């Protein structure tokens, strides 16, 4: 029996439509964005066109106004959208909104879906996710923000949050807080939907980072806010998924976020490789085209190989998601690999552009400073490697082989 790597025709068709959309509409539109007013105008025009073409909320069921794509087709779409910073925004599938839409769709009440999910799906509002704290870092079970219930109507939250991405642009926030410190470790936390602005949710600042920022960086969702939560009153009807379920919901949400980052990394790396290849085919040094030099060909080969591996990883994970199989180990592996892959490919593209790559006349330098965060966000490399390694050791102890945890058992 042969292993079938064929992508269904309908998924190919959707991929081609989105690829054409990104190259014909999104990338050219980037040049029109100069300030906040032009950004709002350009995005509104793109979204109007996208919706008219049925390119809207790819992973959301059709009954909620989305395209109803499964994991495979959605992965193919996301691997195209990442070529332009307007790609995901144009189809209302940008982070951190996308994963939150999924969370509310899966766990929200009818009231929450009508009041909070509907405007997100329409593209009228944005949302941020406030889980991370300075003291806890990558250990979400170490968070200290508390939620105390007052009667049956409200919760009062106090604490702090750190690196809440897109908070300054958000109209609402999902805030995770401890509701029962005596419960089992993973059942102490709950998630609340908070409407913004709110005096109890004080955005102290956008944290300065190493990333190159322009006047629109925070508008585009690049800001990472430090939040003070003080006597924040949240109606009990805004509790999402019930008490004690915040941690598990958060892990599922982050799992998709990691994959979406990886999918967009594929697209960014592909664009960087295309730019590098175009550069070396047009430039001559010491009387010879750069593209004829073996060392340059080796550099391009390494990037192409890493892209190939990355695509296969994501396609296999999408396959497992389609089948409802456990993909946690592969998700951890892909998160680390794809973050390092895009960093390497963009770095190589900068090197092959020479001083031009180091300048800000191409997007490469900006991408480079931004994607360094990929090895930190959604859990740092070390935590994911630790998890993968721990699973490998466990598999060997139980079965006498690491095959099932090291790619030997692909399904």
Short mmCIF file of C-alpha atoms in Angstrom, two decimals:
data_model
loop_
_atom_site.label_atom_id
_atom_site.label_comp_id
_atom_site.label_asym_id
_atom_site.label_seq_id
_atom_site.Cartn_x
_atom_site.Cartn_y
_atom_site.Cartn_z
CA UNK A 1 0.00 0.00 0.00
CA UNK A 2 1.39 3.40 -1.01
CA UNK A 3 1.57 6.40 1.27
CA UNK A 4 -0.59 9.11 -0.30
CA UNK A 5 0.87 12.63 -0.25
CA UNK A 6 -1.66 13.99 -2.73
CA UNK A 7 -3.40 17.21 -1.69
CA UNK A 8 -7.13 17.17 -2.55
CA UNK A 9 -8.05 19.26 -5.60
CA UNK A 10 -10.35 21.54 -3.63
CA UNK A 11 -7.56 22.34 -1.18
CA UNK A 12 -5.17 23.06 -4.06
CA UNK A 13 -7.74 25.40 -5.60
CA UNK A 14 -8.13 27.33 -2.35
CA UNK A 15 -4.36 27.57 -1.96
CA UNK A 16 -3.99 28.99 -5.47
CA UNK A 17 -6.75 31.52 -4.85
CA UNK A 18 -5.07 32.71 -1.66
CA UNK A 19 -1.61 32.77 -3.26
CA UNK A 20 -2.99 34.95 -6.06
CA UNK A 21 -4.74 37.14 -3.49
CA UNK A 22 -1.55 37.74 -1.54
CA UNK A 23 0.59 38.47 -4.61
CA UNK A 24 -1.97 40.51 -6.56
CA UNK A 25 -3.58 42.42 -3.70
CA UNK A 26 -1.77 42.28 -0.35
CA UNK A 27 1.89 42.73 -1.32
CA UNK A 28 1.14 45.65 -3.70
CA UNK A 29 -1.09 47.24 -1.02
CA UNK A 30 1.85 47.33 1.42
CA UNK A 31 3.30 50.24 -0.57
CA UNK A 32 0.15 52.31 -0.01
CA UNK A 33 0.38 52.16 3.79
CA UNK A 34 2.06 55.32 5.10
CA UNK A 35 0.19 56.24 8.27
CA UNK A 36 -2.83 55.25 10.39
CA UNK A 37 -5.37 56.76 8.02
CA UNK A 38 -3.93 55.06 4.95
CA UNK A 39 -3.64 51.76 6.83
CA UNK A 40 -7.31 51.88 7.85
CA UNK A 41 -8.34 52.71 4.28
CA UNK A 42 -6.17 50.01 2.71
CA UNK A 43 -7.29 47.33 5.15
CA UNK A 44 -10.96 48.24 4.71
CA UNK A 45 -10.61 47.96 0.94
CA UNK A 46 -8.78 44.64 1.19
CA UNK A 47 -11.32 43.18 3.57
CA UNK A 48 -14.22 44.27 1.38
CA UNK A 49 -12.63 42.57 -1.61
CA UNK A 50 -11.70 39.48 0.39
CA UNK A 51 -15.21 38.97 1.72
CA UNK A 52 -16.66 39.47 -1.75
CA UNK A 53 -14.39 36.65 -2.96
CA UNK A 54 -15.32 34.38 -0.06
CA UNK A 55 -11.88 34.71 1.54
CA UNK A 56 -12.80 35.27 5.16
CA UNK A 57 -12.02 33.53 8.47
CA UNK A 58 -10.65 30.34 6.84
CA UNK A 59 -10.98 28.00 9.84
CA UNK A 60 -14.38 29.26 11.05
CA UNK A 61 -17.43 27.11 10.16
CA UNK A 62 -19.57 28.37 7.30
CA UNK A 63 -22.58 28.77 9.57
CA UNK A 64 -20.61 31.44 11.43
CA UNK A 65 -19.58 33.24 8.25
CA UNK A 66 -16.20 31.58 7.66
CA UNK A 67 -14.80 29.36 4.92
CA UNK A 68 -15.18 26.18 6.96
CA UNK A 69 -11.74 24.83 6.08
CA UNK A 70 -10.33 21.78 7.80
CA UNK A 71 -6.81 21.66 9.24
CA UNK A 72 -5.09 20.72 5.95
CA UNK A 73 -6.70 23.39 3.77
CA UNK A 74 -6.27 25.98 6.51
CA UNK A 75 -2.58 25.12 6.80
CA UNK A 76 -2.15 25.61 3.06
CA UNK A 77 -3.88 28.98 3.29
CA UNK A 78 -1.83 30.17 6.26
CA UNK A 79 1.40 29.14 4.51
CA UNK A 80 0.52 31.67 1.79
CA UNK A 81 -0.78 34.51 3.95
CA UNK A 82 2.48 34.97 5.84
CA UNK A 83 4.22 36.43 2.77
CA UNK A 84 2.58 39.80 3.50
CA UNK A 85 1.91 41.52 6.80
CA UNK A 86 -1.49 42.40 5.34
CA UNK A 87 -2.27 38.80 4.36
CA UNK A 88 -3.81 37.44 7.55
CA UNK A 89 -5.34 40.82 8.44
CA UNK A 90 -7.06 41.01 5.07
CA UNK A 91 -8.89 37.71 5.70
CA UNK A 92 -9.47 38.26 9.44
CA UNK A 93 -7.27 35.36 10.46
CA UNK A 94 -4.55 37.29 12.30
CA UNK A 95 -3.14 36.49 15.71
CA UNK A 96 -3.96 36.72 18.52
CA UNK A 97 -7.60 37.07 17.39
CA UNK A 98 -7.80 33.81 15.44
CA UNK A 99 -7.03 31.44 18.31
CA UNK A 100 -9.36 33.36 20.60
CA UNK A 101 -12.19 33.08 18.09
CA UNK A 102 -11.70 29.30 18.20
CA UNK A 103 -11.73 29.30 21.99
CA UNK A 104 -14.97 31.27 22.29
CA UNK A 105 -16.54 29.25 19.49
CA UNK A 106 -15.73 25.99 21.29
CA UNK A 107 -16.32 26.98 24.91
CA UNK A 108 -18.51 30.10 24.87
CA UNK A 109 -22.14 30.35 25.89
CA UNK A 110 -24.77 31.54 23.44
CA UNK A 111 -24.61 34.94 25.15
CA UNK A 112 -20.81 35.10 24.80
CA UNK A 113 -20.92 34.08 21.15
CA UNK A 114 -23.46 36.75 20.33
CA UNK A 115 -21.87 39.56 22.34
CA UNK A 116 -18.14 38.84 21.94
CA UNK A 117 -17.56 36.33 19.14
CA UNK A 118 -19.83 37.89 16.52
CA UNK A 119 -17.99 41.25 16.31
CA UNK A 120 -14.67 39.40 16.15
CA UNK A 121 -15.87 37.27 13.26
CA UNK A 122 -17.17 40.37 11.48
CA UNK A 123 -13.80 42.06 11.86
CA UNK A 124 -15.35 44.91 13.84
CA UNK A 125 -13.33 44.30 17.01
CA UNK A 126 -10.02 42.84 18.13
CA UNK A 127 -9.03 40.85 21.20
CA UNK A 128 -5.86 40.18 23.19
CA UNK A 129 -4.92 37.30 25.48
CA UNK A 130 -3.56 38.09 28.95
CA UNK A 131 -1.98 35.01 30.47
CA UNK A 132 1.79 35.56 30.76
CA UNK A 133 3.23 37.10 33.92
CA UNK A 134 6.76 38.17 34.82
CA UNK A 135 6.99 35.83 37.80
CA UNK A 136 5.62 32.81 35.96
CA UNK A 137 7.21 33.16 32.52
CA UNK A 138 6.72 29.98 30.50
CA UNK A 139 5.22 28.17 33.51
CA UNK A 140 1.58 29.17 33.24
CA UNK A 141 0.77 27.34 36.47
CA UNK A 142 2.89 29.89 38.31
CA UNK A 143 0.66 32.86 37.57
CA UNK A 144 -0.41 34.92 40.58
CA UNK A 145 -3.33 37.00 39.30
CA UNK A 146 -6.34 36.18 41.49
CA UNK A 147 -10.07 36.20 40.81
CA UNK A 148 -12.34 36.34 43.86
CA UNK A 149 -16.03 35.69 43.38
CA UNK A 150 -18.45 38.21 44.91
CA UNK A 151 -21.85 36.65 45.38
CA UNK A 152 -23.23 35.14 42.20
CA UNK A 153 -22.86 38.13 39.92
CA UNK A 154 -19.21 39.24 39.74
CA UNK A 155 -15.56 38.31 40.05
CA UNK A 156 -12.90 40.78 41.16
CA UNK A 157 -9.44 40.35 39.63
CA UNK A 158 -6.10 41.65 40.90
CA UNK A 159 -2.61 41.03 39.57
CA UNK A 160 -0.35 41.86 36.66
CA UNK A 161 0.23 40.64 33.11
CA UNK A 162 3.27 40.83 30.87
CA UNK A 163 3.63 40.73 27.08
CA UNK A 164 -0.09 40.83 26.31
CA UNK A 165 0.27 41.13 22.55
CA UNK A 166 -2.00 43.63 20.75
CA UNK A 167 -3.57 44.87 24.00
CA UNK A 168 -3.33 48.51 22.90
CA UNK A 169 -5.44 47.70 19.85
CA UNK A 170 -7.90 45.40 21.57
CA UNK A 171 -11.57 46.00 22.32
CA UNK A 172 -11.66 43.04 24.68
CA UNK A 173 -9.24 40.75 26.51
CA UNK A 174 -9.23 37.15 27.65
CA UNK A 175 -7.69 37.26 31.12
CA UNK A 176 -6.59 34.13 32.95
CA UNK A 177 -6.60 34.21 36.76
CA UNK A 178 -6.46 31.85 39.71
CA UNK A 179 -9.90 31.04 41.10
CA UNK A 180 -9.03 28.15 43.42
CA UNK A 181 -5.47 27.99 44.84
CA UNK A 182 -6.26 24.69 46.59
CA UNK A 183 -7.37 22.82 43.48
CA UNK A 184 -5.08 20.44 41.55
CA UNK A 185 -2.36 22.38 39.77
CA UNK A 186 -3.98 22.49 36.34
CA UNK A 187 -7.47 23.21 37.67
CA UNK A 188 -6.73 26.39 39.62
CA UNK A 189 -7.25 28.84 36.78
CA UNK A 190 -10.17 30.32 34.94
CA UNK A 191 -10.56 32.62 31.95
CA UNK A 192 -12.62 35.80 31.81
CA UNK A 193 -13.75 37.98 28.92
CA UNK A 194 -13.07 41.64 29.75
CA UNK A 195 -14.44 44.53 27.71
CA UNK A 196 -11.92 47.30 27.03
CA UNK A 197 -11.13 49.99 27.90
CA UNK A 198 -11.65 49.30 31.58
CA UNK A 199 -10.14 51.24 34.53
CA UNK A 200 -9.32 47.94 36.26
CA UNK A 201 -7.24 46.83 33.25
CA UNK A 202 -4.51 49.45 33.09
CA UNK A 203 -2.14 49.28 30.13
CA UNK A 204 1.03 50.68 31.66
CA UNK A 205 3.12 50.62 28.49
CA UNK A 206 4.09 48.77 25.38
CA UNK A 207 7.32 47.04 26.32
CA UNK A 208 10.29 48.17 24.20
CA UNK A 209 11.87 45.22 22.40
CA UNK A 210 14.76 44.60 20.00
CA UNK A 211 12.36 44.51 17.05
CA UNK A 212 12.62 47.31 14.50
CA UNK A 213 9.42 49.29 14.83
CA UNK A 214 7.75 51.78 12.55
CA UNK A 215 4.87 54.17 13.21
CA UNK A 216 2.36 51.40 12.47
CA UNK A 217 3.99 48.54 14.38
CA UNK A 218 1.60 48.63 17.32
CA UNK A 219 -1.42 49.19 15.11
CA UNK A 220 -0.48 46.05 13.21
CA UNK A 221 -0.44 44.08 16.45
CA UNK A 222 3.27 44.26 17.16
CA UNK A 223 2.92 45.82 20.59
CA UNK A 224 3.45 43.75 23.74
CA UNK A 225 1.85 45.39 26.74
CA UNK A 226 2.52 45.39 30.46
CA UNK A 227 -0.80 45.37 32.32
CA UNK A 228 -1.79 46.27 35.86
CA UNK A 229 -5.02 44.57 36.95
CA UNK A 230 -6.48 46.27 40.01
CA UNK A 231 -9.97 45.65 41.39
CA UNK A 232 -11.15 44.62 37.94
CA UNK A 233 -14.84 43.71 38.19
CA UNK A 234 -15.97 41.07 35.68
CA UNK A 235 -19.58 39.85 35.42
CA UNK A 236 -19.95 36.12 36.17
CA UNK A 237 -21.59 35.69 32.77
CA UNK A 238 -18.20 36.58 31.23
CA UNK A 239 -16.53 33.49 32.75
CA UNK A 240 -15.46 31.42 29.73
CA UNK A 241 -15.68 27.63 29.85
CA UNK A 242 -16.41 27.31 33.56
CA UNK A 243 -14.23 27.59 36.64
CA UNK A 244 -11.00 25.63 36.66
CA UNK A 245 -10.82 25.12 32.90
CA UNK A 246 -8.67 28.12 32.04
CA UNK A 247 -5.36 26.27 31.86
CA UNK A 248 -6.54 23.50 29.55
CA UNK A 249 -8.36 25.95 27.28
CA UNK A 250 -5.23 28.07 27.18
CA UNK A 251 -3.03 25.16 26.17
CA UNK A 252 -5.32 24.27 23.27
CA UNK A 253 -5.38 27.91 22.24
CA UNK A 254 -1.60 28.17 22.35
CA UNK A 255 -1.24 24.93 20.40
CA UNK A 256 -2.98 26.49 17.41
CA UNK A 257 -1.07 29.74 17.86
CA UNK A 258 2.22 27.86 17.65
CA UNK A 259 1.16 26.17 14.43
CA UNK A 260 -0.10 29.43 12.93
CA UNK A 261 3.23 31.08 13.71
CA UNK A 262 4.93 28.14 12.00
CA UNK A 263 2.67 28.36 8.95
CA UNK A 264 3.35 32.06 8.55
CA UNK A 265 7.06 31.37 9.04
CA UNK A 266 6.98 29.09 6.01
CA UNK A 267 5.55 31.91 3.89
CA UNK A 268 8.02 34.48 5.20
CA UNK A 269 10.95 32.14 4.66
CA UNK A 270 9.76 31.39 1.12
CA UNK A 271 9.55 35.08 0.30
CA UNK A 272 13.01 35.68 1.81
CA UNK A 273 14.47 32.80 -0.23
CA UNK A 274 12.86 34.14 -3.41
CA UNK A 275 14.30 37.59 -2.68
CA UNK A 276 17.76 36.13 -2.05
CA UNK A 277 17.67 34.04 -5.22
CA UNK A 278 16.59 37.00 -7.31
CA UNK A 279 19.39 39.06 -5.79
CA UNK A 280 22.17 36.57 -6.54
CA UNK A 281 20.96 35.97 -10.10
CA UNK A 282 21.17 39.70 -10.87
CA UNK A 283 24.37 40.66 -9.05
CA UNK A 284 27.95 40.15 -10.17
CA UNK A 285 31.12 40.32 -8.08
CA UNK A 286 34.68 39.92 -9.28
CA UNK A 287 33.44 39.34 -12.80
CA UNK A 288 31.07 36.47 -12.08
CA UNK A 289 27.37 36.22 -11.17
CA UNK A 290 26.86 35.41 -7.50
CA UNK A 291 24.48 32.61 -8.47
CA UNK A 292 27.36 30.74 -10.15
CA UNK A 293 29.38 30.50 -6.95
CA UNK A 294 29.22 27.14 -5.22
CA UNK A 295 29.14 28.60 -1.71
CA UNK A 296 26.08 30.65 -2.65
CA UNK A 297 24.38 27.61 -4.15
CA UNK A 298 25.09 25.70 -0.94
CA UNK A 299 23.48 28.50 1.10
CA UNK A 300 20.38 28.43 -1.09
CA UNK A 301 20.27 24.64 -0.91
CA UNK A 302 20.31 24.67 2.90
CA UNK A 303 17.41 27.14 2.99
CA UNK A 304 15.40 25.15 0.45
CA UNK A 305 16.00 21.95 2.41
CA UNK A 306 14.85 23.49 5.68
CA UNK A 307 11.72 24.84 3.97
CA UNK A 308 10.99 21.38 2.58
CA UNK A 309 11.30 19.81 6.03
CA UNK A 310 9.12 22.53 7.55
CA UNK A 311 6.35 22.05 5.00
CA UNK A 312 6.35 18.30 5.52
CA UNK A 313 6.13 18.81 9.28
CA UNK A 314 3.09 21.03 8.97
CA UNK A 315 1.39 18.81 6.41
CA UNK A 316 1.83 15.78 8.65
CA UNK A 317 0.47 17.68 11.65
CA UNK A 318 -2.49 18.84 9.55
CA UNK A 319 -3.09 15.23 8.51
CA UNK A 320 -3.12 14.12 12.14
CA UNK A 321 -5.49 16.95 13.02
CA UNK A 322 -7.83 15.91 10.19
CA UNK A 323 -7.85 12.37 11.62
CA UNK A 324 -8.31 13.55 15.22
CA UNK A 325 -4.99 11.98 16.24
CA UNK A 326 -2.69 13.10 19.04
CA UNK A 327 -0.28 15.66 17.62
CA UNK A 328 1.23 17.14 20.77
CA UNK A 329 4.73 15.72 20.28
CA UNK A 330 4.89 16.86 16.65
CA UNK A 331 3.53 20.29 17.63
CA UNK A 332 6.38 20.77 20.11
CA UNK A 333 8.94 19.66 17.53
CA UNK A 334 7.53 21.90 14.80
CA UNK A 335 7.35 24.93 17.06
CA UNK A 336 11.08 24.79 17.73
CA UNK A 337 12.15 23.76 14.23
CA UNK A 338 10.09 26.35 12.34
CA UNK A 339 11.13 29.21 14.61
CA UNK A 340 14.79 28.40 14.01
CA UNK A 341 14.23 27.69 10.33
CA UNK A 342 12.77 31.11 9.51
CA UNK A 343 15.50 32.78 11.55
CA UNK A 344 18.16 30.94 9.51
CA UNK A 345 16.56 31.59 6.12
CA UNK A 346 16.05 35.31 6.71
CA UNK A 347 19.58 35.59 8.08
CA UNK A 348 20.91 33.90 4.94
CA UNK A 349 18.86 36.22 2.74
CA UNK A 350 20.36 39.21 4.54
CA UNK A 351 23.86 37.81 4.00
CA UNK A 352 23.25 37.28 0.29
CA UNK A 353 21.91 40.82 -0.08
CA UNK A 354 25.08 42.22 1.48
CA UNK A 355 24.80 45.77 2.78
CA UNK A 356 21.38 46.11 1.16
CA UNK A 357 20.08 43.32 3.40
CA UNK A 358 21.46 45.02 6.48
CA UNK A 359 19.68 48.24 5.52
CA UNK A 360 15.98 48.85 5.92
CA UNK A 361 15.45 49.27 2.17
CA UNK A 362 14.13 45.69 2.12
CA UNK A 363 11.85 44.06 4.73
CA UNK A 364 14.57 41.56 5.69
CA UNK A 365 16.15 43.53 8.56
CA UNK A 366 12.75 44.23 10.10
CA UNK A 367 11.72 40.59 9.77
CA UNK A 368 14.98 39.46 11.36
CA UNK A 369 14.49 41.52 14.52
CA UNK A 370 10.85 40.50 14.80
CA UNK A 371 11.21 36.76 14.25
CA UNK A 372 13.82 36.42 16.98
CA UNK A 373 10.85 36.45 19.34
CA UNK A 374 9.57 33.23 17.73
CA UNK A 375 11.99 31.26 19.88
CA UNK A 376 10.42 32.82 23.00
CA UNK A 377 6.71 33.26 22.36
CA UNK A 378 4.24 30.43 23.01
CA UNK A 379 6.91 28.83 25.19
CA UNK A 380 10.67 29.09 24.65
CA UNK A 381 12.65 26.53 22.67
CA UNK A 382 14.04 24.98 25.82
CA UNK A 383 10.63 24.14 27.30
CA UNK A 384 9.45 22.46 24.10
CA UNK A 385 12.70 20.54 23.70
CA UNK A 386 12.42 19.44 27.30
CA UNK A 387 8.91 18.12 26.63
CA UNK A 388 9.97 16.32 23.46
CA UNK A 389 12.98 14.77 25.18
CA UNK A 390 10.94 13.69 28.17
CA UNK A 391 8.47 11.95 25.85
CA UNK A 392 11.32 10.19 24.03
CA UNK A 393 12.69 8.82 27.32
CA UNK A 394 9.20 7.74 28.40
CA UNK A 395 8.60 5.93 25.11
CA UNK A 396 11.87 4.03 25.42
CA UNK A 397 11.12 2.96 28.99
CA UNK A 398 7.67 1.73 28.01
CA UNK A 399 8.38 0.16 24.60
CA UNK A 400 12.14 -0.35 24.35
CA UNK A 401 12.32 2.01 21.35
CA UNK A 402 11.94 5.74 20.73
CA UNK A 403 10.37 5.27 17.28
CA UNK A 404 6.89 6.44 18.21
CA UNK A 405 8.25 9.68 19.66
CA UNK A 406 10.98 10.30 17.08
CA UNK A 407 9.13 10.10 13.78
CA UNK A 408 9.35 6.35 13.28
CA UNK A 409 5.60 5.99 13.73
CA UNK A 410 4.20 8.78 11.58
CA UNK A 411 0.59 8.15 12.45
#
